[in-house]
Amino acid sequence: MTQNDLSSIYTMMKGSDPAEVRKAVARIGGILDDLEHRQIPEVVEVLASLFYIDLGDKPNWVPVVEDTLAVIASIGEPAIPTLVWLLGESDYKANLMLARAMGRIGPPAFGPLKDMFYNPLTPWHRSLALFGLAKMHEAALMEILPDAVNALDDSDREIRDTAARTVGRIVDSFQPGQLPKDLANQAFERLLFRMRDSSAVVRSKAVRSIGKMAMNNYLDRDQLEASLDAVNIMLGVDTDEPDPFYLVRLEAERTRKGLETTLKEIS
């Protein structure tokens, strides 16, 4: 692929018309096999520049960004070094998309993401690494489950939040009984404790993941009843002091229904 050809595509990508930019992204997707290895870092960086778009303000760009994510993922392993570098240089919005891209690449990104998880530049990068790992295949999810459970006790709120969400995703990704019972019990105990976390977002994710554990038959009667007691406290049952945050109460209401249904089924 000549540099002139790429330059013409890059010019298209600088435009303000999402339809035209989407065409440029599609053109890159169609020439991936023709790229020289030395051209890939620049291509990835140019594509990733679209991740800075505020999709809340520009919802018409959502298809463009999703196509961009797919094209970067199609590049595969050669894109990883640039994605890792960009994760240390980008803003919040872009970082989430970069982590998603690495998660979609799959197995080749597993090692770099784990390295970022264990040796982060900042706590935020550790959270991003876990976020990306949670998007991977079942074997990777099984491997990171112990780390995700341990991360529920991290001092950083973002990491606890991501860990609580990741545990729920892992539980949903496997058939009942596939996860080791001792690890499932440990996850339950930590999630139950995090239902009293100082952070509302952590509490909401913890109670949601408890609900997923119940629906996937990972909780015994005692655990279900303990969960129901904790949920009722969140909802102010018999105390008139419900959790002050609506999102927490909403997740608690949803989880309570699941807990009650599961308890009836095992009666």
mmCIF file of C-alpha atoms in Angstrom:
data_model
loop_
_atom_site.group_PDB
_atom_site.id
_atom_site.type_symbol
_atom_site.label_atom_id
_atom_site.label_comp_id
_atom_site.label_asym_id
_atom_site.label_seq_id
_atom_site.Cartn_x
_atom_site.Cartn_y
_atom_site.Cartn_z
ATOM 1 C CA MET A 1 0.000 0.000 0.000
ATOM 2 C CA THR A 2 1.528 3.325 -1.061
ATOM 3 C CA GLN A 3 1.720 6.240 1.323
ATOM 4 C CA ASN A 4 -0.173 8.381 -1.168
ATOM 5 C CA ASP A 5 -3.107 5.954 -1.052
ATOM 6 C CA LEU A 6 -3.136 6.085 2.744
ATOM 7 C CA SER A 7 -2.793 9.858 2.745
ATOM 8 C CA SER A 8 -5.915 10.231 0.628
ATOM 9 C CA ILE A 9 -7.840 8.054 3.076
ATOM 10 C CA TYR A 10 -6.472 10.023 6.034
ATOM 11 C CA THR A 11 -7.713 13.218 4.356
ATOM 12 C CA MET A 12 -11.212 11.714 4.118
ATOM 13 C CA MET A 13 -11.071 10.820 7.798
ATOM 14 C CA LYS A 14 -10.463 14.438 8.776
ATOM 15 C CA GLY A 15 -13.873 15.404 7.423
ATOM 16 C CA SER A 16 -16.947 16.401 9.404
ATOM 17 C CA ASP A 17 -19.452 14.231 7.513
ATOM 18 C CA PRO A 18 -19.837 10.914 9.377
ATOM 19 C CA ALA A 19 -21.012 9.160 6.207
ATOM 20 C CA GLU A 20 -17.807 10.082 4.375
ATOM 21 C CA VAL A 21 -15.607 9.218 7.326
ATOM 22 C CA ARG A 22 -17.354 5.859 7.566
ATOM 23 C CA LYS A 23 -16.476 5.228 3.926
ATOM 24 C CA ALA A 24 -12.836 6.012 4.717
ATOM 25 C CA VAL A 25 -12.880 3.547 7.619
ATOM 26 C CA ALA A 26 -14.372 0.930 5.306
ATOM 27 C CA ARG A 27 -11.616 1.588 2.764
ATOM 28 C CA ILE A 28 -9.005 0.888 5.420
ATOM 29 C CA GLY A 29 -10.843 -2.282 6.353
ATOM 30 C CA GLY A 30 -10.640 -3.370 2.728
ATOM 31 C CA ILE A 31 -6.883 -2.891 2.381
ATOM 32 C CA LEU A 32 -5.637 -4.469 5.620
ATOM 33 C CA ASP A 33 -4.013 -7.355 3.757
ATOM 34 C CA ASP A 34 -2.063 -4.873 1.629
ATOM 35 C CA LEU A 35 -0.565 -2.915 4.529
ATOM 36 C CA GLU A 36 3.110 -3.194 5.277
ATOM 37 C CA HIS A 37 3.938 -3.966 8.894
ATOM 38 C CA ARG A 38 5.621 -0.574 9.313
ATOM 39 C CA GLN A 39 2.395 1.180 8.254
ATOM 40 C CA ILE A 40 0.203 -0.426 10.882
ATOM 41 C CA PRO A 41 1.080 1.812 13.878
ATOM 42 C CA GLU A 42 0.120 4.934 11.963
ATOM 43 C CA VAL A 43 -3.066 3.353 10.627
ATOM 44 C CA VAL A 44 -4.107 2.285 14.128
ATOM 45 C CA GLU A 45 -3.364 5.724 15.546
ATOM 46 C CA VAL A 46 -5.350 7.482 12.801
ATOM 47 C CA LEU A 47 -8.305 5.128 13.283
ATOM 48 C CA ALA A 48 -8.164 5.508 17.059
ATOM 49 C CA SER A 49 -8.426 9.287 16.705
ATOM 50 C CA LEU A 50 -12.157 8.731 16.136
ATOM 51 C CA PHE A 51 -12.429 7.365 19.664
ATOM 52 C CA TYR A 52 -12.139 10.920 20.981
ATOM 53 C CA ILE A 53 -15.529 11.845 19.541
ATOM 54 C CA ASP A 54 -18.130 12.559 22.210
ATOM 55 C CA LEU A 55 -20.905 10.225 21.105
ATOM 56 C CA GLY A 56 -23.295 11.790 23.593
ATOM 57 C CA ASP A 57 -23.104 15.048 21.676
ATOM 58 C CA LYS A 58 -22.759 13.382 18.254
ATOM 59 C CA PRO A 59 -24.861 10.206 18.255
ATOM 60 C CA ASN A 60 -24.780 10.081 14.439
ATOM 61 C CA TRP A 61 -21.112 9.093 14.752
ATOM 62 C CA VAL A 62 -21.868 5.900 16.696
ATOM 63 C CA PRO A 63 -21.870 3.632 13.598
ATOM 64 C CA VAL A 64 -18.576 5.171 12.481
ATOM 65 C CA VAL A 65 -16.896 4.503 15.812
ATOM 66 C CA GLU A 66 -18.273 0.959 15.981
ATOM 67 C CA ASP A 67 -16.963 0.250 12.479
ATOM 68 C CA THR A 68 -13.607 1.688 13.513
ATOM 69 C CA LEU A 69 -13.499 -0.611 16.513
ATOM 70 C CA ALA A 70 -14.173 -3.597 14.258
ATOM 71 C CA VAL A 71 -11.448 -2.614 11.788
ATOM 72 C CA ILE A 72 -8.836 -2.182 14.516
ATOM 73 C CA ALA A 73 -9.810 -5.556 15.983
ATOM 74 C CA SER A 74 -9.417 -7.084 12.500
ATOM 75 C CA ILE A 75 -5.812 -5.889 12.369
ATOM 76 C CA GLY A 76 -5.214 -8.180 15.315
ATOM 77 C CA GLU A 77 -1.905 -8.706 17.070
ATOM 78 C CA PRO A 78 0.091 -6.128 15.046
ATOM 79 C CA ALA A 79 -2.200 -3.412 16.430
ATOM 80 C CA ILE A 80 -1.526 -4.238 20.078
ATOM 81 C CA PRO A 81 1.720 -2.286 20.696
ATOM 82 C CA THR A 82 0.113 0.914 19.395
ATOM 83 C CA LEU A 83 -3.060 0.331 21.415
ATOM 84 C CA VAL A 84 -1.025 -0.202 24.592
ATOM 85 C CA TRP A 85 0.923 2.993 23.914
ATOM 86 C CA LEU A 86 -2.266 4.961 23.259
ATOM 87 C CA LEU A 87 -3.786 3.715 26.529
ATOM 88 C CA GLY A 88 -1.099 5.706 28.302
ATOM 89 C CA GLU A 89 -1.738 8.833 26.270
ATOM 90 C CA SER A 90 -5.483 9.090 25.744
ATOM 91 C CA ASP A 91 -8.505 10.504 27.569
ATOM 92 C CA TYR A 92 -11.291 8.663 29.375
ATOM 93 C CA LYS A 93 -13.586 8.200 26.354
ATOM 94 C CA ALA A 94 -10.842 7.001 24.053
ATOM 95 C CA ASN A 95 -9.332 4.691 26.661
ATOM 96 C CA LEU A 96 -12.576 2.758 27.069
ATOM 97 C CA MET A 97 -12.742 2.182 23.325
ATOM 98 C CA LEU A 98 -9.060 1.223 23.171
ATOM 99 C CA ALA A 99 -9.606 -1.347 25.912
ATOM 100 C CA ARG A 100 -12.647 -2.674 24.028
ATOM 101 C CA ALA A 101 -10.527 -3.010 20.904
ATOM 102 C CA MET A 102 -7.919 -5.046 22.768
ATOM 103 C CA GLY A 103 -10.624 -7.213 24.246
ATOM 104 C CA ARG A 104 -12.013 -7.895 20.765
ATOM 105 C CA ILE A 105 -8.590 -8.839 19.430
ATOM 106 C CA GLY A 106 -8.722 -11.663 21.942
ATOM 107 C CA PRO A 107 -5.925 -14.111 22.832
ATOM 108 C CA PRO A 108 -2.994 -12.095 21.433
ATOM 109 C CA ALA A 109 -3.991 -9.180 23.702
ATOM 110 C CA PHE A 110 -4.356 -11.324 26.804
ATOM 111 C CA GLY A 111 -0.701 -11.137 27.854
ATOM 112 C CA PRO A 112 -0.335 -7.361 27.352
ATOM 113 C CA LEU A 113 -3.570 -6.675 29.234
ATOM 114 C CA LYS A 114 -2.552 -8.930 32.115
ATOM 115 C CA ASP A 115 0.820 -7.166 32.230
ATOM 116 C CA MET A 116 -0.987 -3.844 32.395
ATOM 117 C CA PHE A 117 -3.219 -5.198 35.165
ATOM 118 C CA TYR A 118 -0.269 -6.305 37.312
ATOM 119 C CA ASN A 119 2.076 -3.437 36.394
ATOM 120 C CA PRO A 120 -0.167 -0.426 35.781
ATOM 121 C CA LEU A 121 1.084 3.094 35.237
ATOM 122 C CA THR A 122 -1.899 4.275 37.306
ATOM 123 C CA PRO A 123 -4.835 2.610 39.090
ATOM 124 C CA TRP A 124 -6.981 3.745 36.156
ATOM 125 C CA HIS A 125 -4.879 1.652 33.775
ATOM 126 C CA ARG A 126 -5.396 -1.366 36.015
ATOM 127 C CA SER A 127 -9.129 -0.793 35.767
ATOM 128 C CA LEU A 128 -8.893 -0.454 31.985
ATOM 129 C CA ALA A 129 -6.919 -3.681 31.755
ATOM 130 C CA LEU A 130 -9.584 -5.542 33.705
ATOM 131 C CA PHE A 131 -12.269 -3.943 31.526
ATOM 132 C CA GLY A 132 -10.507 -5.211 28.399
ATOM 133 C CA LEU A 133 -9.915 -8.666 29.849
ATOM 134 C CA ALA A 134 -13.604 -8.953 30.675
ATOM 135 C CA LYS A 135 -14.390 -8.693 26.943
ATOM 136 C CA MET A 136 -12.392 -11.811 26.103
ATOM 137 C CA HIS A 137 -13.153 -15.471 25.500
ATOM 138 C CA GLU A 138 -14.200 -17.972 28.160
ATOM 139 C CA ALA A 139 -10.745 -19.412 28.839
ATOM 140 C CA ALA A 140 -9.372 -15.945 29.557
ATOM 141 C CA LEU A 141 -12.347 -15.108 31.764
ATOM 142 C CA MET A 142 -11.816 -18.245 33.818
ATOM 143 C CA GLU A 143 -8.148 -17.348 34.278
ATOM 144 C CA ILE A 144 -8.816 -13.784 35.439
ATOM 145 C CA LEU A 145 -11.651 -14.671 37.849
ATOM 146 C CA PRO A 146 -9.363 -14.985 40.922
ATOM 147 C CA ASP A 147 -7.795 -11.615 40.080
ATOM 148 C CA ALA A 148 -11.205 -10.036 39.608
ATOM 149 C CA VAL A 149 -12.377 -11.360 42.976
ATOM 150 C CA ASN A 150 -9.237 -10.047 44.700
ATOM 151 C CA ALA A 151 -9.705 -6.677 42.992
ATOM 152 C CA LEU A 152 -13.016 -6.299 44.832
ATOM 153 C CA ASP A 153 -10.910 -5.270 47.829
ATOM 154 C CA ASP A 154 -8.763 -2.744 45.966
ATOM 155 C CA SER A 155 -8.415 0.693 47.541
ATOM 156 C CA ASP A 156 -9.294 2.369 44.223
ATOM 157 C CA ARG A 157 -13.013 2.819 43.605
ATOM 158 C CA GLU A 158 -12.775 2.414 39.820
ATOM 159 C CA ILE A 159 -11.033 -0.920 40.195
ATOM 160 C CA ARG A 160 -13.630 -2.181 42.694
ATOM 161 C CA ASP A 161 -16.368 -1.035 40.329
ATOM 162 C CA THR A 162 -14.818 -2.773 37.322
ATOM 163 C CA ALA A 163 -14.133 -5.891 39.398
ATOM 164 C CA ALA A 164 -17.745 -6.136 40.567
ATOM 165 C CA ARG A 165 -18.986 -5.777 36.997
ATOM 166 C CA THR A 166 -16.404 -8.265 35.696
ATOM 167 C CA VAL A 167 -17.360 -10.931 38.225
ATOM 168 C CA GLY A 168 -20.967 -10.623 37.089
ATOM 169 C CA ARG A 169 -19.946 -10.904 33.447
ATOM 170 C CA ILE A 170 -17.882 -14.005 34.183
ATOM 171 C CA VAL A 171 -20.762 -15.646 36.054
ATOM 172 C CA ASP A 172 -23.030 -14.960 33.065
ATOM 173 C CA SER A 173 -20.499 -16.427 30.634
ATOM 174 C CA PHE A 174 -20.470 -19.950 32.053
ATOM 175 C CA GLN A 175 -23.033 -22.635 32.613
ATOM 176 C CA PRO A 176 -24.102 -23.205 36.238
ATOM 177 C CA GLY A 177 -21.542 -25.348 38.000
ATOM 178 C CA GLN A 178 -18.639 -24.587 35.657
ATOM 179 C CA LEU A 179 -16.957 -22.146 38.037
ATOM 180 C CA PRO A 180 -15.006 -23.678 40.955
ATOM 181 C CA LYS A 181 -17.256 -23.737 44.017
ATOM 182 C CA ASP A 182 -14.647 -22.353 46.402
ATOM 183 C CA LEU A 183 -13.944 -19.428 44.081
ATOM 184 C CA ALA A 184 -17.649 -18.790 43.584
ATOM 185 C CA ASN A 185 -18.097 -18.732 47.368
ATOM 186 C CA GLN A 186 -15.225 -16.295 47.732
ATOM 187 C CA ALA A 187 -16.726 -14.051 45.052
ATOM 188 C CA PHE A 188 -20.060 -14.140 46.856
ATOM 189 C CA GLU A 189 -18.544 -13.143 50.211
ATOM 190 C CA ARG A 190 -16.650 -10.214 48.671
ATOM 191 C CA LEU A 191 -19.673 -9.026 46.695
ATOM 192 C CA LEU A 192 -21.874 -9.253 49.786
ATOM 193 C CA PHE A 193 -19.339 -7.110 51.648
ATOM 194 C CA ARG A 194 -19.226 -4.612 48.756
ATOM 195 C CA MET A 195 -22.967 -4.104 49.026
ATOM 196 C CA ARG A 196 -21.937 -1.848 51.937
ATOM 197 C CA ASP A 197 -19.196 -0.086 49.950
ATOM 198 C CA SER A 198 -18.776 3.653 50.417
ATOM 199 C CA SER A 199 -19.238 4.098 46.657
ATOM 200 C CA ALA A 200 -22.741 3.967 45.217
ATOM 201 C CA VAL A 201 -21.547 2.651 41.848
ATOM 202 C CA VAL A 202 -19.708 -0.204 43.537
ATOM 203 C CA ARG A 203 -22.775 -1.043 45.637
ATOM 204 C CA SER A 204 -24.969 -1.096 42.520
ATOM 205 C CA LYS A 205 -22.591 -3.378 40.602
ATOM 206 C CA ALA A 206 -22.138 -5.658 43.618
ATOM 207 C CA VAL A 207 -25.860 -6.203 44.145
ATOM 208 C CA ARG A 208 -26.358 -6.762 40.399
ATOM 209 C CA SER A 209 -23.626 -9.414 40.344
ATOM 210 C CA ILE A 210 -25.114 -11.080 43.425
ATOM 211 C CA GLY A 211 -28.330 -11.343 41.431
ATOM 212 C CA LYS A 212 -26.477 -12.969 38.550
ATOM 213 C CA MET A 213 -24.936 -15.496 40.913
ATOM 214 C CA ALA A 214 -28.402 -16.360 42.197
ATOM 215 C CA MET A 215 -29.909 -16.704 38.712
ATOM 216 C CA ASN A 216 -27.050 -18.966 37.667
ATOM 217 C CA ASN A 217 -27.546 -21.239 40.699
ATOM 218 C CA TYR A 218 -24.266 -20.448 42.421
ATOM 219 C CA LEU A 219 -25.844 -19.609 45.790
ATOM 220 C CA ASP A 220 -27.155 -22.029 48.389
ATOM 221 C CA ARG A 221 -30.131 -21.311 50.638
ATOM 222 C CA ASP A 222 -28.083 -19.627 53.362
ATOM 223 C CA GLN A 223 -26.357 -17.399 50.809
ATOM 224 C CA LEU A 224 -29.652 -16.531 49.152
ATOM 225 C CA GLU A 225 -31.194 -15.588 52.477
ATOM 226 C CA ALA A 226 -28.145 -13.531 53.474
ATOM 227 C CA SER A 227 -28.337 -11.747 50.117
ATOM 228 C CA LEU A 228 -32.040 -11.067 50.550
ATOM 229 C CA ASP A 229 -31.419 -9.589 53.999
ATOM 230 C CA ALA A 230 -28.722 -7.298 52.548
ATOM 231 C CA VAL A 231 -30.972 -6.258 49.673
ATOM 232 C CA ASN A 232 -33.824 -5.461 52.046
ATOM 233 C CA ILE A 233 -31.487 -3.220 54.022
ATOM 234 C CA MET A 234 -30.647 -1.390 50.786
ATOM 235 C CA LEU A 235 -34.343 -0.916 50.131
ATOM 236 C CA GLY A 236 -35.099 0.281 53.643
ATOM 237 C CA VAL A 237 -37.346 -2.630 54.523
ATOM 238 C CA ASP A 238 -38.181 -2.395 58.267
ATOM 239 C CA THR A 239 -35.686 0.479 58.667
ATOM 240 C CA ASP A 240 -37.183 3.370 56.635
ATOM 241 C CA GLU A 241 -33.614 4.272 55.640
ATOM 242 C CA PRO A 242 -33.129 3.003 52.079
ATOM 243 C CA ASP A 243 -29.944 3.573 50.154
ATOM 244 C CA PRO A 244 -29.903 7.252 49.143
ATOM 245 C CA PHE A 245 -28.987 6.494 45.522
ATOM 246 C CA TYR A 246 -31.699 5.571 43.022
ATOM 247 C CA LEU A 247 -29.420 3.361 40.905
ATOM 248 C CA VAL A 248 -28.561 1.243 43.946
ATOM 249 C CA ARG A 249 -32.226 0.881 44.882
ATOM 250 C CA LEU A 250 -33.112 -0.006 41.278
ATOM 251 C CA GLU A 251 -30.537 -2.789 41.116
ATOM 252 C CA ALA A 252 -31.582 -3.956 44.567
ATOM 253 C CA GLU A 253 -35.225 -4.221 43.485
ATOM 254 C CA ARG A 254 -34.271 -6.264 40.448
ATOM 255 C CA THR A 255 -32.040 -8.535 42.474
ATOM 256 C CA ARG A 256 -34.657 -9.039 45.177
ATOM 257 C CA LYS A 257 -37.105 -10.407 42.599
ATOM 258 C CA GLY A 258 -34.523 -12.883 41.388
ATOM 259 C CA LEU A 259 -33.576 -13.933 44.893
ATOM 260 C CA GLU A 260 -37.191 -14.481 45.892
ATOM 261 C CA THR A 261 -37.856 -16.510 42.736
ATOM 262 C CA THR A 262 -34.791 -18.681 43.284
ATOM 263 C CA LEU A 263 -35.699 -19.294 46.932
ATOM 264 C CA LYS A 264 -39.183 -20.440 45.895
ATOM 265 C CA GLU A 265 -37.706 -22.787 43.298
ATOM 266 C CA ILE A 266 -35.485 -24.569 45.855
ATOM 267 C CA SER A 267 -38.204 -24.784 48.522
#
